[in-house]
Coordinates of C-alpha atoms and ligand atoms in Angstrom, one line a residue:
M445 CA 0.2 3.2 24.2
P446 CA 2.8 5.0 22.1
R447 CA 1.3 8.1 20.4
I448 CA 2.3 8.7 16.8
T449 CA 1.8 11.8 14.7
F450 CA 1.3 11.4 11.0
I451 CA 1.4 14.7 9.0
E452 CA 0.0 14.9 5.5
H453 CA 1.8 16.8 2.8
D454 CA -0.7 19.7 3.3
G455 CA 0.2 19.9 7.0
T456 CA -2.9 18.2 8.4
A457 CA -1.8 16.2 11.5
H458 CA -3.3 13.0 12.7
Q459 CA -2.4 11.7 16.2
V460 CA -3.0 8.0 16.8
D461 CA -2.5 5.7 19.7
A462 CA -0.6 2.7 18.4
A463 CA -0.3 -0.7 20.0
N464 CA 3.1 -2.1 20.8
G465 CA 4.1 -4.8 18.2
Q466 CA 2.0 -3.5 15.4
S467 CA 3.6 -1.8 12.4
L468 CA 3.4 1.9 12.0
M469 CA 1.5 1.3 8.7
R470 CA -1.1 -0.8 10.6
A471 CA -1.5 1.9 13.2
A472 CA -2.2 4.4 10.4
V473 CA -4.6 2.2 8.4
D474 CA -6.5 1.1 11.5
N475 CA -7.0 4.8 12.5
G476 CA -8.1 6.0 9.0
V477 CA -5.0 8.1 8.4
P478 CA -5.2 9.2 4.7
G479 CA -2.1 8.8 2.5
I480 CA -1.0 5.3 3.8
D481 CA -2.6 3.0 1.2
A482 CA -0.5 -0.1 2.0
D483 CA -1.5 -1.8 -1.2
C484 CA 0.6 -4.9 -0.5
G485 CA -0.6 -5.4 3.0
G486 CA 2.7 -4.8 4.7
E487 CA 4.9 -7.1 2.6
C488 CA 7.4 -4.5 1.7
A489 CA 6.4 -4.7 -2.0
C490 CA 4.5 -1.5 -2.9
A491 CA 6.0 1.6 -1.2
T492 CA 2.5 3.1 -0.8
C493 CA 3.2 3.3 3.0
H494 CA 6.2 5.6 2.5
V495 CA 6.8 8.2 5.2
Y496 CA 9.6 10.7 6.1
V497 CA 10.8 10.2 9.6
E498 CA 11.5 13.4 11.5
P499 CA 15.4 13.5 11.7
D500 CA 15.4 13.4 15.6
W501 CA 13.7 10.0 15.5
L502 CA 15.8 8.3 12.8
A503 CA 18.0 6.5 15.4
R504 CA 15.0 5.0 17.2
T505 CA 13.2 3.8 14.1
G506 CA 16.1 1.7 13.1
Q507 CA 17.8 0.8 9.8
R508 CA 16.2 -0.1 6.5
S509 CA 16.4 -3.7 5.4
E510 CA 18.0 -4.5 2.1
M511 CA 14.5 -5.2 0.6
E512 CA 13.1 -1.9 2.0
Q513 CA 16.1 -0.1 0.6
S514 CA 15.4 -1.7 -2.8
M515 CA 11.7 -0.7 -2.7
L516 CA 12.5 2.9 -1.8
G517 CA 14.9 2.9 -4.8
F518 CA 11.7 3.0 -7.0
A519 CA 10.2 5.9 -5.1
A520 CA 11.0 9.1 -7.0
V521 CA 10.4 11.2 -3.8
A522 CA 12.7 9.1 -1.5
Q523 CA 14.9 11.1 0.8
D524 CA 17.6 10.1 3.4
N525 CA 14.9 9.9 6.1
S526 CA 12.5 7.8 4.0
R527 CA 11.1 4.6 5.5
L528 CA 8.3 2.2 4.6
S529 CA 6.0 2.4 7.6
C530 CA 5.1 -1.3 7.3
Q531 CA 8.7 -2.0 8.2
I532 CA 8.7 -0.1 11.5
T533 CA 7.5 -1.9 14.6
V534 CA 5.8 0.2 17.2
T535 CA 7.4 0.1 20.7
D536 CA 7.2 2.4 23.7
A537 CA 10.5 3.9 22.5
L538 CA 8.5 5.4 19.6
D539 CA 6.1 7.3 21.8
G540 CA 5.9 10.8 20.4
L541 CA 7.2 9.8 17.0
V542 CA 6.4 12.2 14.1
V543 CA 6.4 11.1 10.5
R544 CA 5.3 13.0 7.3
M545 CA 3.8 11.7 4.2
P546 CA 5.3 12.6 0.8
D547 CA 3.4 14.8 -1.7
G548 CA 1.3 12.5 -3.9
Q549 CA 0.1 10.3 -1.1
H550 CA -3.3 11.4 -0.1
Ligands
FES1573 S1 2.5 -1.7 2.8 FE1 3.5 -2.2 0.9 S2 5.5 -1.6 1.2 FE2 4.6 -1.1 3.1

């Protein structure tokens, strides 16, 4: 199972074992990671699952869709490495992935 590390804004790290095929958001929620509220349930419509992907991993997490890009446009704290974690599908290629949560997501 791919192991993913979520790091809260205060530096608290949470390592979770994610299942292939589930979204990064679902892996966080199912494992009680704070800061990923996922209010819309993964429909790319809320941006409460926002994460910053560590730069080394950006190529493997893929490109934002147009809709995701548009949602991130509403996030004041969006950066070049911002993604909506509900739009990233877990695969073995993401084993070891590290993402960080923005300030304000607790
Ligand atoms: S869970 Fe709502 S945009 Fe990802």
